[in-house]
Short mmCIF file of C-alpha atoms in Angstrom, two decimals:
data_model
loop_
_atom_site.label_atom_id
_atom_site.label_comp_id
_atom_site.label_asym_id
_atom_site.label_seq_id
_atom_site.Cartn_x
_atom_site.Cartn_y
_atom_site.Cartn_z
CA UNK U 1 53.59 82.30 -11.21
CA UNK U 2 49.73 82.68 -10.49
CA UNK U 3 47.43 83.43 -13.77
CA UNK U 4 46.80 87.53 -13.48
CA UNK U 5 43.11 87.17 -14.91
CA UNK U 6 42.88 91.41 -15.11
CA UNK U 7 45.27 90.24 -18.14
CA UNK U 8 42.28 89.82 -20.40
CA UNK U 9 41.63 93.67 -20.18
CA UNK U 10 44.74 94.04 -21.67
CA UNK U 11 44.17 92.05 -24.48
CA UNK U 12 40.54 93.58 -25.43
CA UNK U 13 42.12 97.22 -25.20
CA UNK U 14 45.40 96.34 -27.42
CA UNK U 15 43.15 94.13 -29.71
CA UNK U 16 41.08 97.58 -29.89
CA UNK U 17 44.15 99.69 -31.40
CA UNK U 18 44.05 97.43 -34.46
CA UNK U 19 40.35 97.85 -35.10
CA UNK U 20 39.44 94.84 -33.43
CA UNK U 21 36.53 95.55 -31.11
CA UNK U 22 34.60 92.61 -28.83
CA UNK U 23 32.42 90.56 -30.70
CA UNK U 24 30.29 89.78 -27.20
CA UNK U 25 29.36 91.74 -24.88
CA UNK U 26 30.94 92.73 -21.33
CA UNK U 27 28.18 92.82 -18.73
CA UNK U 28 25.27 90.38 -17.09
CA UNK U 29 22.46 92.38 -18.61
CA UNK U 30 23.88 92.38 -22.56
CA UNK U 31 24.54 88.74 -21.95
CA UNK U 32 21.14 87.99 -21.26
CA UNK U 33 19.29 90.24 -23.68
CA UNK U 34 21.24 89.19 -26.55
CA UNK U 35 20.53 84.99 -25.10
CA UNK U 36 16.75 86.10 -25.23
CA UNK U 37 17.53 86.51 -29.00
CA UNK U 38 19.45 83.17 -29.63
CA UNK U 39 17.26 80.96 -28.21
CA UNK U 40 13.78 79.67 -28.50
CA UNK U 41 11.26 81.45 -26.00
CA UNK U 42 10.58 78.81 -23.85
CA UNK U 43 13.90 77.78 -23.88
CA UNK U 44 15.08 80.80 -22.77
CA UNK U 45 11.89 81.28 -20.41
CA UNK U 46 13.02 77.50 -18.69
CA UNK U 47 16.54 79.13 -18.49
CA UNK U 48 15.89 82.86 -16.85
CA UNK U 49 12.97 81.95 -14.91
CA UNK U 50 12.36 80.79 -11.32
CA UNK U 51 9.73 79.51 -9.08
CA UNK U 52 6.62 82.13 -7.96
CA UNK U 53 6.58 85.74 -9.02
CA UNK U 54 10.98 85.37 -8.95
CA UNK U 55 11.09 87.28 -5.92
CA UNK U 56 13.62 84.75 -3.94
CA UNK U 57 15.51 84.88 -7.45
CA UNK U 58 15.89 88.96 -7.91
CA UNK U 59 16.68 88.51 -4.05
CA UNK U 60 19.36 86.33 -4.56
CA UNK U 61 20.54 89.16 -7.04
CA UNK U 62 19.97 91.88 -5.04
CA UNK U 63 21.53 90.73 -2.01
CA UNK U 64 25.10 91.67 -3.31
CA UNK U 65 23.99 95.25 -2.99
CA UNK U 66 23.53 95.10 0.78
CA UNK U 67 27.58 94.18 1.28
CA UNK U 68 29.92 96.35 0.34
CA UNK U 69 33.69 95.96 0.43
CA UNK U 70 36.51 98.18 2.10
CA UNK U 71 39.56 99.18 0.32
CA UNK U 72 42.97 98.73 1.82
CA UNK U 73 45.49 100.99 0.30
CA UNK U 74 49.31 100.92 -0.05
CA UNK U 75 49.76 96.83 0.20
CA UNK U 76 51.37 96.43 -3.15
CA UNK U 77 48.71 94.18 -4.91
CA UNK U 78 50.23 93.61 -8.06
CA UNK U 79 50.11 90.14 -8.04
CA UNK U 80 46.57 88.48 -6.74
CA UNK U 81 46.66 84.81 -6.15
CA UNK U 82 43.43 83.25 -6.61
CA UNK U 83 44.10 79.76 -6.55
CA UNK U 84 42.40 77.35 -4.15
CA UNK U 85 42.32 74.18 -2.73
CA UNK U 86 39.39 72.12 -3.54
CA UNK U 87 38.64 68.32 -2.80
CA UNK U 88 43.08 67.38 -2.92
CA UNK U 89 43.09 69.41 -6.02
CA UNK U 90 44.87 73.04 -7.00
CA UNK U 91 42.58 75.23 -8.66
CA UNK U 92 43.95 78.51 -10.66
CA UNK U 93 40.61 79.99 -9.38
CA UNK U 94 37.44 79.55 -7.22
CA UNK U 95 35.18 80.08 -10.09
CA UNK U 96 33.04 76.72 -11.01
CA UNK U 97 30.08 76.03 -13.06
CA UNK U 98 26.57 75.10 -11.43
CA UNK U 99 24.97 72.45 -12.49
CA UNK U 100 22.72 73.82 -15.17
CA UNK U 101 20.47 70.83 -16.49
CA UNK U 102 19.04 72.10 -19.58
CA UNK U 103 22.44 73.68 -20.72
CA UNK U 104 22.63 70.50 -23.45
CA UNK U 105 19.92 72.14 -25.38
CA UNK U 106 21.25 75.85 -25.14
CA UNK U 107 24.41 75.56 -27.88
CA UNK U 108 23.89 76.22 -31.51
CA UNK U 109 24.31 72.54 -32.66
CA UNK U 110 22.55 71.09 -29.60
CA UNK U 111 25.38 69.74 -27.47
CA UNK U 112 25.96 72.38 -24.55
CA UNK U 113 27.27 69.97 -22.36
CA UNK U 114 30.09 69.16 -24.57
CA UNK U 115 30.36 72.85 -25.21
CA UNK U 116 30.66 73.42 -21.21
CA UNK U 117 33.43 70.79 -20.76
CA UNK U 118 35.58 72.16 -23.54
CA UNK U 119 35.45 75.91 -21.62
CA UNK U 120 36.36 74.31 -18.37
CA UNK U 121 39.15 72.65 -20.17
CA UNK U 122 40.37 75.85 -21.59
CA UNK U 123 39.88 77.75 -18.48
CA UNK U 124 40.71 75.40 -15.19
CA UNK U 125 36.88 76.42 -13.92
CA UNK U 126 35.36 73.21 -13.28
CA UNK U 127 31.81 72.12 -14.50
CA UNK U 128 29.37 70.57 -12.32
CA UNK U 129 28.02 68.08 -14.47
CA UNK U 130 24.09 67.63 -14.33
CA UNK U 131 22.81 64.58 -14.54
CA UNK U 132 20.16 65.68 -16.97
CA UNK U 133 22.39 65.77 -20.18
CA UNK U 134 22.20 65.56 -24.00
CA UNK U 135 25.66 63.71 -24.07
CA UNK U 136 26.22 60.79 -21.49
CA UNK U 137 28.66 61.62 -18.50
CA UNK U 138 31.39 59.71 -20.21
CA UNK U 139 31.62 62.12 -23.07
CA UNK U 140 31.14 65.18 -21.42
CA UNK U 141 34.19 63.94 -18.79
CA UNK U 142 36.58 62.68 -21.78
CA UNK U 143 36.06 66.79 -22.83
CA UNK U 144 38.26 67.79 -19.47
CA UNK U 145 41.19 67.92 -20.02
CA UNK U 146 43.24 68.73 -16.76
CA UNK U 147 39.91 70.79 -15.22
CA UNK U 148 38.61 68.36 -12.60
CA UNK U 149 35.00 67.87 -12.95
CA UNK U 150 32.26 67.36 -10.65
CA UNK U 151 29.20 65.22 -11.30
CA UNK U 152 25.64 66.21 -9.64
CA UNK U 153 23.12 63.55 -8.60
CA UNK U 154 19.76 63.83 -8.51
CA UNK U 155 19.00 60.68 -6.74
CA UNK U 156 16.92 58.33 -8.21
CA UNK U 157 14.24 56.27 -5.98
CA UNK U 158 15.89 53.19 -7.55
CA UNK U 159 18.93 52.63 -6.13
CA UNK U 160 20.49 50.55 -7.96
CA UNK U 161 20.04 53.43 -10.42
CA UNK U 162 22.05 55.80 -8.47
CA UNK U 163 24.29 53.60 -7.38
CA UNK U 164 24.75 53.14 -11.34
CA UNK U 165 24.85 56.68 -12.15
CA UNK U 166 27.89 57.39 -9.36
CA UNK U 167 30.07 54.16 -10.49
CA UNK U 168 29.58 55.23 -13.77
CA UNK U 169 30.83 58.81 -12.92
CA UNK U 170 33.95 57.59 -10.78
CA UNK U 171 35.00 55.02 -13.94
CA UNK U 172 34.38 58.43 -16.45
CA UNK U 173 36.91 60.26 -14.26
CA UNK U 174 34.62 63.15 -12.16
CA UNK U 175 36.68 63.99 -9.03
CA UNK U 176 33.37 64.39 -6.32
CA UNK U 177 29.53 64.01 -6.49
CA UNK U 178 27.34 67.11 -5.73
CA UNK U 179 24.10 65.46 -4.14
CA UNK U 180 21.12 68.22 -4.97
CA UNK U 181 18.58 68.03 -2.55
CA UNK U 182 15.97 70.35 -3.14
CA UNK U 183 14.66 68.94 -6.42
CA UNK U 184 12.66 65.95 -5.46
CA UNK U 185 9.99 67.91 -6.61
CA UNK U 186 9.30 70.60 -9.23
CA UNK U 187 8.79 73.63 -8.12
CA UNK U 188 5.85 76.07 -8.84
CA UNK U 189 7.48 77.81 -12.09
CA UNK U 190 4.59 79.65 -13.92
CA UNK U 191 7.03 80.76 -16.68
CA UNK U 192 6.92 77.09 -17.60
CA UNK U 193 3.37 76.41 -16.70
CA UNK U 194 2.42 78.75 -19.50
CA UNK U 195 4.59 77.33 -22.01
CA UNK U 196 3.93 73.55 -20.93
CA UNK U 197 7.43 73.52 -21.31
CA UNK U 198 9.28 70.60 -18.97
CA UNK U 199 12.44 69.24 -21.25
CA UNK U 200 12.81 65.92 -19.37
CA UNK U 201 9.11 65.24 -20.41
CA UNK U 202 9.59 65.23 -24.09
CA UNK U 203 12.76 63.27 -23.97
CA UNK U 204 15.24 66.04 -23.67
CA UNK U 205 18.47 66.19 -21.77
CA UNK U 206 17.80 61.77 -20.64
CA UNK U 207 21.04 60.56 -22.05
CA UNK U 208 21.88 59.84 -18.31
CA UNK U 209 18.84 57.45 -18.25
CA UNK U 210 18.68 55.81 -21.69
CA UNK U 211 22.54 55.08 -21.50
CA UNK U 212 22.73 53.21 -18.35
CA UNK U 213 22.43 49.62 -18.57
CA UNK U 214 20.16 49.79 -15.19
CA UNK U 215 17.57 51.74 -16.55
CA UNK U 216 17.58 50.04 -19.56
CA UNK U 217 16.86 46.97 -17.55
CA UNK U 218 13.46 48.34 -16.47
CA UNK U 219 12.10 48.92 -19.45
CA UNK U 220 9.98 46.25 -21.69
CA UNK U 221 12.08 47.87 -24.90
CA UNK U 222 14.60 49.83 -25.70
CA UNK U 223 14.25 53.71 -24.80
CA UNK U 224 15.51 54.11 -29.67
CA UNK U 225 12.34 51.81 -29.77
CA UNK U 226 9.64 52.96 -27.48
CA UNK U 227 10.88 56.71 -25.83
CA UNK U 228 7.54 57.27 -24.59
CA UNK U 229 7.48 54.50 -22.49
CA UNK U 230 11.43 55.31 -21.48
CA UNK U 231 10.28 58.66 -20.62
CA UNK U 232 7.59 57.17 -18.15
CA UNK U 233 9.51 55.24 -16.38
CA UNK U 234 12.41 57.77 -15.93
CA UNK U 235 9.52 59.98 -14.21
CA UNK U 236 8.25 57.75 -12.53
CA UNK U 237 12.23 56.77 -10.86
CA UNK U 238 13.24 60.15 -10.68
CA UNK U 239 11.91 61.98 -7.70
CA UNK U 240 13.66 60.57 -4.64
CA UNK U 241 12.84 62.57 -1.28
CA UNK U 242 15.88 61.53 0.44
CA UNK U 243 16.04 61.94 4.60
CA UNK U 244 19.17 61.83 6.98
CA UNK U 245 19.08 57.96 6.92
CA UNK U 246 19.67 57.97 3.74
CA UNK U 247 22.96 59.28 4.29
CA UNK U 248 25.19 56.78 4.89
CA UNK U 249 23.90 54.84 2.15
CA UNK U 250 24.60 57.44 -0.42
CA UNK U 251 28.38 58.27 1.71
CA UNK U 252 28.72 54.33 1.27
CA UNK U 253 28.35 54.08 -2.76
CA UNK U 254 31.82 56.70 -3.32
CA UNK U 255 34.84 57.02 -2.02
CA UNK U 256 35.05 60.69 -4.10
CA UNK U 257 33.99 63.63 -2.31
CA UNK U 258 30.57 63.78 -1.15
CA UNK U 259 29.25 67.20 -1.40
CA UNK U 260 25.51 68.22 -0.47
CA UNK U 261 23.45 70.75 -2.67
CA UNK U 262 20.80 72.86 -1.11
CA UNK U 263 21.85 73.41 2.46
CA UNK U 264 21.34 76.98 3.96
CA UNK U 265 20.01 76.58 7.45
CA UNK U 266 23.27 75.84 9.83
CA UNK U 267 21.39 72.93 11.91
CA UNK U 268 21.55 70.91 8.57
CA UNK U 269 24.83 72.09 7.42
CA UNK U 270 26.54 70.35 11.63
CA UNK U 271 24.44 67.45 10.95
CA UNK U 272 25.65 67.13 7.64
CA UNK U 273 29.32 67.70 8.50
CA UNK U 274 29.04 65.02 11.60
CA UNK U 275 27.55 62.19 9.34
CA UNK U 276 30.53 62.57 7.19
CA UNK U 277 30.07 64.62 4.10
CA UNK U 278 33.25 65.82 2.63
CA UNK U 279 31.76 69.25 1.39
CA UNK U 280 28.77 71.77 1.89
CA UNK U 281 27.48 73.71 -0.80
CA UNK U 282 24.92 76.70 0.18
CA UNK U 283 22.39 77.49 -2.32
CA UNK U 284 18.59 78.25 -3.44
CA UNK U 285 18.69 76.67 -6.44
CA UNK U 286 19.41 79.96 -8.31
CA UNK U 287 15.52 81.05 -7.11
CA UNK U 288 13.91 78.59 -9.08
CA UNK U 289 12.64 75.61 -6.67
CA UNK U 290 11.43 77.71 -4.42
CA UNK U 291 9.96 81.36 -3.64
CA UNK U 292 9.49 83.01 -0.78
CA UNK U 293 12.84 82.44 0.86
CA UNK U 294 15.76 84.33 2.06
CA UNK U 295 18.14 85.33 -0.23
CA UNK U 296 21.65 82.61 -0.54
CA UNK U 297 24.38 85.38 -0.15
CA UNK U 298 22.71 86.23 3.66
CA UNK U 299 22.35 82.88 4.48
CA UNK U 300 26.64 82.02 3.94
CA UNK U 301 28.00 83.33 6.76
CA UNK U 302 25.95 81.06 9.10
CA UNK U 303 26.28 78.80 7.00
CA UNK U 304 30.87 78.79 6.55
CA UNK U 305 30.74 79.01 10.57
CA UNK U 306 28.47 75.61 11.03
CA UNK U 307 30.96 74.07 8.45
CA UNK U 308 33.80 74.90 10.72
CA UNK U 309 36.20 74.41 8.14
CA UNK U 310 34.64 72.34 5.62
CA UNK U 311 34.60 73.43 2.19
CA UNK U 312 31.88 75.55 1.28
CA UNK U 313 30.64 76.19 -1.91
CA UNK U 314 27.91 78.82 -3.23
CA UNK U 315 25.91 79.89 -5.71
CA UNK U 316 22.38 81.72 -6.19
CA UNK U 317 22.33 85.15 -7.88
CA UNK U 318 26.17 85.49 -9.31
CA UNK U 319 25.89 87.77 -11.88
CA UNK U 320 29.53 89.46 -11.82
CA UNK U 321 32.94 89.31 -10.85
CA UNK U 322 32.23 91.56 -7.84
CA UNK U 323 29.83 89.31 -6.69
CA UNK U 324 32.33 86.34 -6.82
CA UNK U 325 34.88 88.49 -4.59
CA UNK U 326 31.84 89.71 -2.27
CA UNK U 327 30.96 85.90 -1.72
CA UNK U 328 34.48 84.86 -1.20
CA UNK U 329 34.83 87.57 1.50
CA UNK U 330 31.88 86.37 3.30
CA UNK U 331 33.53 82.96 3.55
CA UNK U 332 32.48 81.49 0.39
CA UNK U 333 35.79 78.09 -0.76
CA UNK U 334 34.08 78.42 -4.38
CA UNK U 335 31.69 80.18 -6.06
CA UNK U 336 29.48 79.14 -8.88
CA UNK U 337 27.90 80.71 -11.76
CA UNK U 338 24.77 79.83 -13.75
CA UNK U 339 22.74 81.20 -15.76
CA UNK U 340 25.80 83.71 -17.26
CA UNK U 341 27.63 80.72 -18.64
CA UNK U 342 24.44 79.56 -19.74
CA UNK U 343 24.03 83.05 -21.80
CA UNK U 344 27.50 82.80 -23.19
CA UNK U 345 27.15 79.43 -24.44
CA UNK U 346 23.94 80.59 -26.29
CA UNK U 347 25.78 83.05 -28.22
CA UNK U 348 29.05 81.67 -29.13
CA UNK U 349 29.17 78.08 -28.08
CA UNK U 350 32.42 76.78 -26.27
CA UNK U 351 34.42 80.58 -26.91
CA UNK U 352 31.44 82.37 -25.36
CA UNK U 353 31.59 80.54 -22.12
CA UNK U 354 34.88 81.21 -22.34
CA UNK U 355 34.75 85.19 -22.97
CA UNK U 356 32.19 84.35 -19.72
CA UNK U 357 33.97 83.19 -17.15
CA UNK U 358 36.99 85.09 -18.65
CA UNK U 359 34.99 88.80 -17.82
CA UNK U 360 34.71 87.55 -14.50
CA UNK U 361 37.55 86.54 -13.61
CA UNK U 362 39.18 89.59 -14.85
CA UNK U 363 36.75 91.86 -12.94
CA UNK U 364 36.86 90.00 -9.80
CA UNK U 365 40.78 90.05 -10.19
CA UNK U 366 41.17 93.72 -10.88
CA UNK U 367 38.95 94.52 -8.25
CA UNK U 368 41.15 92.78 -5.54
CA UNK U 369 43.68 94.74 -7.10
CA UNK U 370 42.17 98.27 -7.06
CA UNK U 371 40.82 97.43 -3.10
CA UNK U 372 44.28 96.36 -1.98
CA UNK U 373 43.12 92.22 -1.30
CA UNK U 374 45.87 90.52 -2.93
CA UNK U 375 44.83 87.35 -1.35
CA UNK U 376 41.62 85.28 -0.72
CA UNK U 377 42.98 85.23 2.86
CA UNK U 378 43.60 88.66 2.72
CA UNK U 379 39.92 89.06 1.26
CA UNK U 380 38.11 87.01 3.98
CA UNK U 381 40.35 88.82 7.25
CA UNK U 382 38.26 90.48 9.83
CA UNK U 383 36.84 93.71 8.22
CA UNK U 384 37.22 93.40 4.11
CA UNK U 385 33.62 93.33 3.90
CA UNK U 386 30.64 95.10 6.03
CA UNK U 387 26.61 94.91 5.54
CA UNK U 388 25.37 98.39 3.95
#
C-alpha cells in the first residue's frame, strides 16, 4: 500500500492528547527565524541569501502565488499515491534534496552532510550530494540506506579531476550525476561581500578535493601539511565554463544518469535532450547566482514541453508542501527543496530534516486529498491548475 504522508498529522494531534506538543516548528517562516538563532551570522547570511538585492530569489518565492489550484470534488481521494519513477528507480515520493553545498557546516557537531544522508535514509527523499562537502562522497553514500542518492558535479577545469570525482561517485554507490552549470562563477552576493564570508576559501566543505588521489597529485604537499596551498590550487581548478562540446565528453565519463542543472530557456533544454542527457533539471540556483531573472516556477512549463518526456526536475523558491503539489501540476517529475532542509538540520540535526521533509509531505498529501487529486496524473490533467 502507498505511504499516506497526511499520517504525520495524526501523530502530532494524538501525541498532543498526552501533553506532548511539537518540539519544532510547522511552517517556512518559524523554520527560518529560529535557524537565524542556531547558527553563526554569516553562516546563516551564506545560507538565506542570494545574488543582488534577492529580487530573482523572493521571485522565485512569490511565483507560487500567481497559480492557483482547482478542486475536484466527489472522486474518493482517500488514498493519494505519490510515488514516482525516477532514473529505473521507485520513489515513495517526488520530494528530493538540492544540492546545498555549505549544508556540512550547518549541523550542531559539524557534519550536515552525514546528517542529510541519514534523513534521506529514514525518509526515501533522496539527497543530491554537493560536491563541496565536510565528509567525502563515500561516507555520505555508505549513510543511504535504500534512498538512492544523487551526486552533483561542479566540473572541474582539470579533467582528470572530474573524471575522478564521477568514478569515485559510481564506485560509492550514487545512482546519477547532476551536472550544475551556472556556477562557473560566483555570483554578485553582497550578503557575503560584507561578511568576506566564502567557505571554500578558508578550507571549508573541500573534503571532495583533499580526498581524491588526483588532486592530491597536483599539489607539492599534502593538503594536512600545507592547506593554504591546497586551497589555491582547488581555486584555481575549480571554475570550469563548460560549452555544448563539452558534452559528450562529460556523457562519455558515466554510464549513470546524466542530469543537467541550471536549464530554464527551452532552446537549451531540445539541445540538451538531443545530445543525450538522461534528465533536465529547471532551476535558478535558488536566486543566488544570479539576479535579475525570471522567476523558476514560470519558466517549467516551457521548459516539461521542450523535454518531451524527459524527466524534469525543479527547484528555486520551495518553501511548502503546496508549492511541491503546485510544481508537480505544472509538469514538474521531482521537486527539490533547499534551504528548508537546510533550516531543519540547523535545529535538530538528522530528526529535524526529518520533521522537514515530513511537514511537507504531509501538507502536500492532504492537500491532494482535500482538492480531490488522488494522483500525480490526476494532478498534472488538463485544468488542475490555472495562472491567477
Amino acid at each position: 500500500m502507498e505511504p499516506q504522508f497526511g499520517n504525520y498529522q495524526d501523530e502530532i494531534y494524538l501525541a498532543a492528547l498526552g501533553g506532548v506538543l511539537p518540539s519544532l516548528p510547522m511552517t517556512f517562516a518559524e523554520w527560518e527565524a529560529r535557524a537565524q538563532g542556531a547558527l553563526s551570522a554569516s553562516l546563516f547570511s551564506y545560507v538565506a541569501g542570494g545574488a543582488g538585492d534577492e529580487a530573482t530569489q523572493r521571485a522565485n518565492a512569490a511565483a507560487f502565488q500567481r497559480w492557483g489550484l482547482i478542486p475536484r470534488m466527489l472522486v474518493g481521494a482517500t488514498q493519494r499515491q505519490l510515488s514516482v519513477e525516477l532514473f529505473g528507480h521507485t520513489l515513495p515520493s517526488p520530494l528530493f534534496m538540492a544540492p546545498v553545498g555549505v549544508v556540512g557546516l550547518c549541523a550542531q557537531d559539524g557534519h550536515g552532510d552525514l546528517a542529510t544522508a541519514r534523513a534521506a535514509a529514514r525518509t526515501g527523499v533522496p539527497m543530491v550530494a554537493s560536491t563541496l562537502t565536510v565528509d567525502p562522497l563515500e561516507q555520505v553514500a555508505a549513510e543511504f540506506g535504500d534512498t538512492p542518492g544523487f551526486f552533483q558535479l561542479y566540473t572541474p577545469t582539470d579533467r582528470e579531476l572530474a573524471a575522478s570525482l564521477v568514478h569515485r561517485a559510481e564506485a560509492a554507490g550514487f545512482r546519477g550525476i547532476v551536472v550544475t552549470l551556472d556556477t562557473w562563477v560566483t555570483g554578485w552576493r553582497p550578503r557575503d561581500l560584507a561578511t568576506g564570508n566564502f567557505p571554500q576559501l578558508r578550507g571549508h566543505c573541500l573534503a571532495n578535493y583533499f580526498s581524491d588521489p588526483v588532486f592530491r597529485s597536483r599539489l607539492a604537499k599534502a593538503p594536512e601539511e600545507d592547506p593554504g596551498a591546497a586551497i589555491l590550487t582547488w581555486a584555481q581548478l575549480f571554475r570550469s565554463a563548460l560549452t555544448w562540446d563539452d558534452l559528450p565528453w562529460l556523457r562519455s565519463l558515466t554510464d549513470l544518469p546524466l542530469i543537467l542543472k541550471g536549464l530554464c530557456h527551452p532552446g537549451d533544454v531540445r539541445r540538451a535532450r538531443d545530445a543525450g542527457v538522461d534528465g533536465i533539471y529547471c532551476s535558478n540556483h535558488g536566486g543566488r547566482q544570479a539576479n535579475g531573472g525570471l522567476a523558476a516556477l514560470d519558466l517549467l512549463p516551457a521548459v516539461v514541453e521542450a523535454a518531451d518526456g524527459l524527466p524534469v526536475l525543479f527547484d528555486s523558491g520551495v518553501r511548502s508542501g503546496t508549492d511541491v503539489v503546485k510544481a508537480l501540476a505544472l509538469g514538474a517529475t521531482a521537486v527539490g527543496v533547499g534551504r528548508p532542509y537546510v533550516y531543519g538540520l540547523a535545529l535538530a540535526g538528522t530528526d529535524g530534516i526529518v520533521h522537514v521533509l515530513r511537514s511537507l509531505l504531509t501538507e502536500a498529501d492532504l492537500l491532494m486529498a482535500v482538492d480531490g487529486y488522488p494522483t500525480l496524473d490526476s494532478l498534472r490533467a488538463e485544468g488542475a491548475v490555472r495562472r491567477i
